XYZ file of C-alpha atoms in Angstrom:
426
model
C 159.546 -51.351 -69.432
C 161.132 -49.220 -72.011
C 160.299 -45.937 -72.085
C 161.718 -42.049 -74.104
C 164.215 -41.649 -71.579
C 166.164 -44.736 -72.690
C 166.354 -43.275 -75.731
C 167.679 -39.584 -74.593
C 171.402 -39.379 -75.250
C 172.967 -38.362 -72.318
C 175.912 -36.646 -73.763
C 173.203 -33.977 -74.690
C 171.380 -34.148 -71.065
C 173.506 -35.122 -68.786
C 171.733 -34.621 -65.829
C 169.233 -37.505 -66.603
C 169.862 -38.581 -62.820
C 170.431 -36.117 -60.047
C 172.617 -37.451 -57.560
C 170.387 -37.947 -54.307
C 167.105 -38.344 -56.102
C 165.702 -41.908 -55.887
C 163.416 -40.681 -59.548
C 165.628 -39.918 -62.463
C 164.656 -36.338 -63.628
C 162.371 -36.781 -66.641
C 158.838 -38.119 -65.913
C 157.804 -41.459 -67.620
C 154.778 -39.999 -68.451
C 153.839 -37.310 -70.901
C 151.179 -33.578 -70.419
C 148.544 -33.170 -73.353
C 147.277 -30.147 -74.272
C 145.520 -28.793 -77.572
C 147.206 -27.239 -80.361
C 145.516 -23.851 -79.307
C 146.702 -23.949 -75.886
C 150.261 -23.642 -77.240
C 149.496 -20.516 -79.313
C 148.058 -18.848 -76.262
C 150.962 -19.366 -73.836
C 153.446 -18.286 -76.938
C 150.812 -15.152 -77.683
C 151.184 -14.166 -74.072
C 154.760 -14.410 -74.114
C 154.995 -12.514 -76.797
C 153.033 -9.688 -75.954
C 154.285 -9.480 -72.517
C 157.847 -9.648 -73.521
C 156.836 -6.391 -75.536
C 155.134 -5.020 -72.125
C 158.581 -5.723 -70.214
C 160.772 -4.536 -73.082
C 158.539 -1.283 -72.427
C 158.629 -1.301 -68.531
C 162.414 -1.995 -68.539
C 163.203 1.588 -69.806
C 161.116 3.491 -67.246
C 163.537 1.367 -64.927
C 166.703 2.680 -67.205
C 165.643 6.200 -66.694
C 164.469 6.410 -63.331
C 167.299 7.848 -60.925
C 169.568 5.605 -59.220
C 167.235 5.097 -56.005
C 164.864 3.356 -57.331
C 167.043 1.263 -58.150
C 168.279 0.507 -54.913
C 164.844 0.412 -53.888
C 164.599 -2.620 -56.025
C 167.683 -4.054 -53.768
C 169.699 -3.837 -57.215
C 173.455 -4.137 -56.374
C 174.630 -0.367 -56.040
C 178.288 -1.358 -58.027
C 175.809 -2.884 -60.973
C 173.693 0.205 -61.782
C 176.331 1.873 -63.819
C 176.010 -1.354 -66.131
C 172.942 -1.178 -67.337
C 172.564 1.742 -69.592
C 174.715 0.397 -72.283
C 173.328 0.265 -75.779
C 173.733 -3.400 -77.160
C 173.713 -5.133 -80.570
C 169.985 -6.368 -80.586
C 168.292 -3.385 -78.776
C 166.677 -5.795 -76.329
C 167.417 -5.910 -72.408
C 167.412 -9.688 -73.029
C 168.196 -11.843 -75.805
C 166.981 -15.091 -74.175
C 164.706 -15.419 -71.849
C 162.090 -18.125 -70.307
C 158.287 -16.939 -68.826
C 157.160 -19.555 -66.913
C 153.144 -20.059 -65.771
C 151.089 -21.701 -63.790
C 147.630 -23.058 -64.410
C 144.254 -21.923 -62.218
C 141.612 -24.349 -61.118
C 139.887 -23.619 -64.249
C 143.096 -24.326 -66.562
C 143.509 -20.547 -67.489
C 147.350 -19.557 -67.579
C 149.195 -16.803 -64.780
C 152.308 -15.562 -65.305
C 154.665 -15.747 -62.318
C 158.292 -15.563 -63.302
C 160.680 -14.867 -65.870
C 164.359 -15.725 -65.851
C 165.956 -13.071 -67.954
C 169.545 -13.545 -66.936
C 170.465 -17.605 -67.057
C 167.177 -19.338 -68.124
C 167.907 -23.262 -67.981
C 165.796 -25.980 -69.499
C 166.523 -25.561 -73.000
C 167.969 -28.791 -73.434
C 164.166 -30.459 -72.221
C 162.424 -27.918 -74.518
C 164.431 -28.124 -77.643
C 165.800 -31.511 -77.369
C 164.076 -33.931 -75.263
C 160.823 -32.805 -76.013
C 161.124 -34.515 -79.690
C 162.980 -37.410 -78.442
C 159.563 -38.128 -76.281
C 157.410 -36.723 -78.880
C 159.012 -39.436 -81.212
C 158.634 -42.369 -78.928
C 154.632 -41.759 -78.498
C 154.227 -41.036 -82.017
C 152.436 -37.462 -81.075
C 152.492 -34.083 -82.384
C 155.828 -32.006 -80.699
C 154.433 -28.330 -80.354
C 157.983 -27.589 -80.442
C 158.738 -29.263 -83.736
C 160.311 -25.741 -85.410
C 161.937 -24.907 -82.679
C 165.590 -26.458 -83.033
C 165.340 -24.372 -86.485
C 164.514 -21.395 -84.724
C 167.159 -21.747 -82.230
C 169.521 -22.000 -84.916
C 168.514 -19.516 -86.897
C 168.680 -16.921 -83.573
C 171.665 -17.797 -82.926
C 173.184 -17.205 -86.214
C 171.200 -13.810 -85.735
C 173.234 -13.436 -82.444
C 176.606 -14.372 -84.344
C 176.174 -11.592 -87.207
C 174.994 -8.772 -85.009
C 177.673 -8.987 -82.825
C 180.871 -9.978 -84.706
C 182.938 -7.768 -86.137
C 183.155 -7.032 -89.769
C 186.094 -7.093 -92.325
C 186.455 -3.697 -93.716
C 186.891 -4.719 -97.178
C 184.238 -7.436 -97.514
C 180.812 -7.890 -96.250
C 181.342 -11.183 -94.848
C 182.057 -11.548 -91.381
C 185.938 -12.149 -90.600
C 186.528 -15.591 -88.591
C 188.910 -13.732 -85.741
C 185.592 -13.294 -83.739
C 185.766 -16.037 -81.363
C 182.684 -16.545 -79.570
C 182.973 -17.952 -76.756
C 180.683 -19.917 -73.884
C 181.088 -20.314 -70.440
C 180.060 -21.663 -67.265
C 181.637 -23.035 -64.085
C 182.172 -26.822 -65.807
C 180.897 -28.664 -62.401
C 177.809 -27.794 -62.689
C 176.239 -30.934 -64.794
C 172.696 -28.473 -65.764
C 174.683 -25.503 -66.576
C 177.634 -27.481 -68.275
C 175.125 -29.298 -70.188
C 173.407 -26.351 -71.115
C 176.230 -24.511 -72.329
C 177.756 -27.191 -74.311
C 173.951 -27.431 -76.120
C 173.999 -23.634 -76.917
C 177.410 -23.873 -77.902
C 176.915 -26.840 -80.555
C 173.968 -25.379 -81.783
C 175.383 -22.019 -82.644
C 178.201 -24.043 -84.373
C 175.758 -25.900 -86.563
C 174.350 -22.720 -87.653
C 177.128 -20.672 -87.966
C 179.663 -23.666 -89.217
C 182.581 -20.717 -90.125
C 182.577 -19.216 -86.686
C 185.427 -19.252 -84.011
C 183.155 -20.922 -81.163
C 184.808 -22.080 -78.366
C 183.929 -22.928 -74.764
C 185.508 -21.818 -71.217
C 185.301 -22.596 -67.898
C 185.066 -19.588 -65.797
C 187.829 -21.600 -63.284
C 190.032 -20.488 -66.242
C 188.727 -17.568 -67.271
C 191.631 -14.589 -67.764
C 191.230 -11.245 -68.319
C 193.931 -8.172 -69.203
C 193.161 -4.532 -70.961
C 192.250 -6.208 -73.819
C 189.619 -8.192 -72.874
C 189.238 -12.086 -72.200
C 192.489 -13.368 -72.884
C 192.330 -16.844 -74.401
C 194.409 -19.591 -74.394
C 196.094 -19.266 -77.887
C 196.678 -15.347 -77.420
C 193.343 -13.928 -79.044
C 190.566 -12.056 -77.107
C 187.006 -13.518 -76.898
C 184.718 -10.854 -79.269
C 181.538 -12.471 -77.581
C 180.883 -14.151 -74.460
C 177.767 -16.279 -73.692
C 177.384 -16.599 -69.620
C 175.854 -19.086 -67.517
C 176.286 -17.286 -64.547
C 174.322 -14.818 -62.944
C 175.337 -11.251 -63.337
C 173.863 -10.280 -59.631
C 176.857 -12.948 -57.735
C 179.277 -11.702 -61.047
C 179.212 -8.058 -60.108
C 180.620 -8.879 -56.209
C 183.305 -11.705 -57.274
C 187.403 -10.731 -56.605
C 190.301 -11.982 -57.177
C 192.931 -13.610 -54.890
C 194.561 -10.178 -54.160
C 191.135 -9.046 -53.453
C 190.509 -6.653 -56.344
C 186.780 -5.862 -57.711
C 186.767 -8.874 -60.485
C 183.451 -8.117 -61.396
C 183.347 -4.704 -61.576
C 186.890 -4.885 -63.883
C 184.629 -7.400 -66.073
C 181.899 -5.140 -66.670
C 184.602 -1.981 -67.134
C 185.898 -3.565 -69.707
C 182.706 -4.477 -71.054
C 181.619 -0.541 -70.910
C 184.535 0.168 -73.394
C 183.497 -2.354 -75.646
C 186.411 -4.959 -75.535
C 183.828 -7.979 -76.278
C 179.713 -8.306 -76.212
C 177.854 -10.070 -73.360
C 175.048 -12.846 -74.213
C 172.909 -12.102 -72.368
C 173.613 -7.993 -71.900
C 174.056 -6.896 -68.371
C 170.367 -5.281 -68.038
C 168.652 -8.607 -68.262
C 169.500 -8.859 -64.835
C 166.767 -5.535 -64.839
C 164.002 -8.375 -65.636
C 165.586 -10.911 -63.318
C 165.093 -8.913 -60.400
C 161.600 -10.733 -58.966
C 160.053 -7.026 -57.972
C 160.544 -6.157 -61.781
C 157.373 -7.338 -61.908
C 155.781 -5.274 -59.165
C 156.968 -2.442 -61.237
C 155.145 -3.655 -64.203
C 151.706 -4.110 -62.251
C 152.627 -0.739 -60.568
C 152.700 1.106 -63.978
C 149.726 -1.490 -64.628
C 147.346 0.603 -61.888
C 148.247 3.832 -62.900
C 146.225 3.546 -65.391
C 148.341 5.869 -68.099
C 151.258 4.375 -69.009
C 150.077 1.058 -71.028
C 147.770 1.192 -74.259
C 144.290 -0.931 -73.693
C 145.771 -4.007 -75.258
C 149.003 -4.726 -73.318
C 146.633 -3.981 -70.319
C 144.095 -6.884 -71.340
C 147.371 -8.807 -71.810
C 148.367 -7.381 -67.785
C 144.937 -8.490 -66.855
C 144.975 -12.157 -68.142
C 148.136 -13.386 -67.594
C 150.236 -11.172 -65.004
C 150.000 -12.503 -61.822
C 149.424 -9.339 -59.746
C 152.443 -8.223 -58.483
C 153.517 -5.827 -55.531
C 156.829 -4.077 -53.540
C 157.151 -4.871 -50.318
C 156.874 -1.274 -49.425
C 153.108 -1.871 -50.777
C 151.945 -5.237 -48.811
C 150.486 -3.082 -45.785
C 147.580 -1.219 -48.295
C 147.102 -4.649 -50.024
C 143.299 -6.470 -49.061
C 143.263 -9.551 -46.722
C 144.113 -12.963 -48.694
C 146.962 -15.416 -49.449
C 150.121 -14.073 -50.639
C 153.389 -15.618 -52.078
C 156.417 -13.668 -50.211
C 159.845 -14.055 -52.780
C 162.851 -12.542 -52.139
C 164.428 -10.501 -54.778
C 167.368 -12.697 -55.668
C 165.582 -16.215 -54.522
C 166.550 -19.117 -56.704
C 164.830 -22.823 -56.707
C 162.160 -22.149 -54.356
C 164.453 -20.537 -51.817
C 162.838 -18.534 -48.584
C 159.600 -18.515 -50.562
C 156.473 -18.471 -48.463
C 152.709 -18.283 -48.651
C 151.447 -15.904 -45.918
C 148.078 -14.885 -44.996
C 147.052 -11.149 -44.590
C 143.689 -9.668 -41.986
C 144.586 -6.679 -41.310
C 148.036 -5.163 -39.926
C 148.650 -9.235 -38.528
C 150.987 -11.735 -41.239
C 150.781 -15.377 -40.696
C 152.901 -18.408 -42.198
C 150.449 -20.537 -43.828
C 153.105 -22.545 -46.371
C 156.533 -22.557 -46.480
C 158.895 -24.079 -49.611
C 161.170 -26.510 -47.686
C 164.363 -27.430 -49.760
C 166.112 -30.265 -49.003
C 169.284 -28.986 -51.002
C 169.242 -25.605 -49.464
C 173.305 -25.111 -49.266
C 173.512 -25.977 -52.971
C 171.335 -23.420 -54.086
C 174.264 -20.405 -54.837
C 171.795 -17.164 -55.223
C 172.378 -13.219 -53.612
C 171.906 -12.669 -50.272
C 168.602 -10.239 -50.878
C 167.743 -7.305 -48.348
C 164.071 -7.233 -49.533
C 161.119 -9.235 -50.781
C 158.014 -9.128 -53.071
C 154.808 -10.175 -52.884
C 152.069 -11.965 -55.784
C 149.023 -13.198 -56.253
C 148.562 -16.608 -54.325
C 147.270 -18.522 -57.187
C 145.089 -22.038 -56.796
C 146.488 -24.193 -59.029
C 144.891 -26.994 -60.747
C 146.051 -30.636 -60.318
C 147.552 -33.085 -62.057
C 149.218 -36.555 -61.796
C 152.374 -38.019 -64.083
C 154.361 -41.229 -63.675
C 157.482 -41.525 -61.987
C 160.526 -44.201 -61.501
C 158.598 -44.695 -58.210
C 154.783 -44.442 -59.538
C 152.141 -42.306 -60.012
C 152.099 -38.620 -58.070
C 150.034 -35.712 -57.981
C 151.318 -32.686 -58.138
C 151.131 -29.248 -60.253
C 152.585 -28.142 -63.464
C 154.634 -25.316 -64.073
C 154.485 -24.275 -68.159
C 157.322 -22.199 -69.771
C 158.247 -20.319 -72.813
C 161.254 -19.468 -74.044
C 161.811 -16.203 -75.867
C 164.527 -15.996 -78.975
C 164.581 -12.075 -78.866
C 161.697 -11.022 -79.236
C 160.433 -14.379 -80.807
C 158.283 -16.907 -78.846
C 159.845 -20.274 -79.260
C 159.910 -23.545 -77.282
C 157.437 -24.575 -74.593
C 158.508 -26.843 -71.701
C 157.016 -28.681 -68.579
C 157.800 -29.301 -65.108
C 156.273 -31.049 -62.671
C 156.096 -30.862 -58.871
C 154.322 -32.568 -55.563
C 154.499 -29.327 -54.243
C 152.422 -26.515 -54.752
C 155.619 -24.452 -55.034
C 158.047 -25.634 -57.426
C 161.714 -26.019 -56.657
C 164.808 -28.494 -57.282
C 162.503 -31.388 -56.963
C 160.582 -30.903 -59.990
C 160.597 -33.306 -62.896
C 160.891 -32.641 -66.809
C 157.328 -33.570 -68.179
C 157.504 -33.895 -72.120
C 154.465 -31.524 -73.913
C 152.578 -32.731 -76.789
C 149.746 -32.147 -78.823
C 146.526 -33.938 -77.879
């Protein structure tokens, strides 16, 4: 039976099968949801984008610590002061939620540094959207991408002195590790899309395999340096890589970064956001009562998942807790343990089948949320119908809410097994 997915060209996604999956990736079958529904998850990402924006300076100030405290790499703090060309410690971003037993939305991660799923949001979405003939929620949002991105561009290219228009030796420049089918794909999306809107821009791409750097800069292959660099590739494994000889590659990266040799898309403090007990600091600041006005804390209230540092879980009342390490990607080391008293006890644990493909940071500490029951659902697959749980995101353009996306899981914790469901409009 034909279905959307025949019609998704895989040059643009082309991770449409996974190699030991028996299900290709997207779902056959599509998630409803009202019209409103979509303006609620893009009002809360909104306002709490403005709540993190807020949170991340108290981080920026505080003294190097409590940083550490926060199991941030000690040769990264000197990073992530640096004043950048949009003001914001992230530039694109993705919240993703999770829906309670009564369908009202928790917010339980953001992915500040490298957020994937862009092609599903701003791409597939339509193509499905299309083939059933329904409202896309995301109908604008190739627009806004485009018009972001050309924001991006402009702010930080360099000028010619004796004109106002921007002078085309500003190569921009993405890259990635070119193996990776998601983050290849990815790339090469962001990449085309910044040339359509900015059609008299220098954009090229990079693997990082060939990736060269001198005093100047990134050294590219016909002689120039890179003015801007858009990375797939997390800054928390960046900051530790060497060269062959040994030397501190990372740290000789960001140096040169410091002296403002070329931009970095996204900046180095979005790995501030990225780190999962970022979010224990915002529910810390949360309790204090002081430091938020009474709106952003009715925003705290709705839709933060209550967050806490491990140093805290002793105080915390009995329950169900999720346990995340710091630096966890894809589901990885992520429990659900029950607290009575001083006793802990494994009552879930995420199992993932691809655990030595997962690369992520070794991390020395741990967080704990909010176990939240989710509600259920069931979507089609190549091999029939499953039940499962959703997991909703939003993508942020700046400060702008933008595309919404889907994905779909048998498991109660989502992880590399999760499927792209298209969202439309019921």
């Amino acid at each position: 039976m034909k279905s959307y997915i025949d019609e998704l060209d895989t040059a643009i996604l082309p991770f449409v099968d996974y190699e030991g999956y028996d299900d290709r990736y997207p779902a056959l079958s599509a998630q409803f949801f009202s019209a409103e529904f979509y303006d609620e998850i893009r009002h809360a990402s909104r306002m709490l984008f403005q709540i993190f924006c807020k949170a991340a300076k108290v981080f920026q100030q505080a003294p190097d610590e409590f940083a550490l405290n926060m199991d941030m790499p000690e040769n990264l703090i000197p990073y992530l002061h640096r004043w950048n060309p949009l003001g914001l410690p992230t530039w694109l971003s993705r919240f993703d939620f999770v829906l309670d037993t009564q369908g009202r939305l928790h917010m339980v991660e953001i992915n500040a540094d490298t957020p994937c799923f862009l092609i599903e949001s701003y791409y597939a979405n339509g193509v499905a959207a299309r083939f059933f003939d329904k409202p896309d929620p995301n109908i604008d949002a190739r627009y806004e991408l485009e018009c972001f991105l050309r924001r991006v561009y402009q702010a930080t290219s360099r000028e010619n002195q004796n004109t106002t228009a921007l002078v085309k030796e500003n190569p921009f420049v993405f890259a990635c590790f070119h193996d990776y089918p998601e983050d290849y794909g990815t790339t090469k999306f962001l990449m085309n899309a910044m040339k359509t809107a900015c059609p008299e821009a220098d954009v090229r791409f990079l693997s990082f395999y060939d990736m060269v750097i001198d005093d100047a800069g990134i050294l590219l292959s016909d002689g120039s340096h890179a003015t801007n660099l858009y990375r797939l590739h997390p800054m928390e494994l960046l900051i530790d890589e060497t060269t062959s000889d040994g030397e501190p590659l990372g740290e000789m990266f960001l140096d040169l970064y410091n002296e403002g040799k070329f931009n970095l898309f996204n900046p180095p403090e979005a790995i501030i956001l990225q780190n999962k007990s970022f979010m224990s600091l915002v529910y810390a600041l949360y309790l204090t009562n002081q430091f938020f006005t009474g709106p952003e804390r009715e925003i705290i209230e709705r839709y933060l998942t209550p967050s806490y540092f491990e140093s805290d879980f002793s105080g915390l009342d009995d329950g169900l807790y999720i346990q995340k390490e710091i630096w966890g990607r894809e589901g990885r080391h992520v429990q659900v343990v029950r607290k009575y008293g001083a006793q802990t006890e494994l009552y879930m644990e995420k199992v993932v089948d691809n655990y030595d493909d997962i690369v992520c940071r070794d991390s020395k500490k741990v967080m704990y949320q909010d176990f939240v029951n989710q509600k259920h659902f069931t979507h089609t697959v190549d091999s029939g119908v499953k039940a499962g749980f959703l997991t909703l995101s939003c993508f942020m353009l700046g400060d702008r809410a933008s595309a919404v996306g889907c994905r779909f899981s048998p498991e109660e914790i989502a992880g590399t097994e999760a499927y792209f469901v298209p969202l439309l409009v019921e």
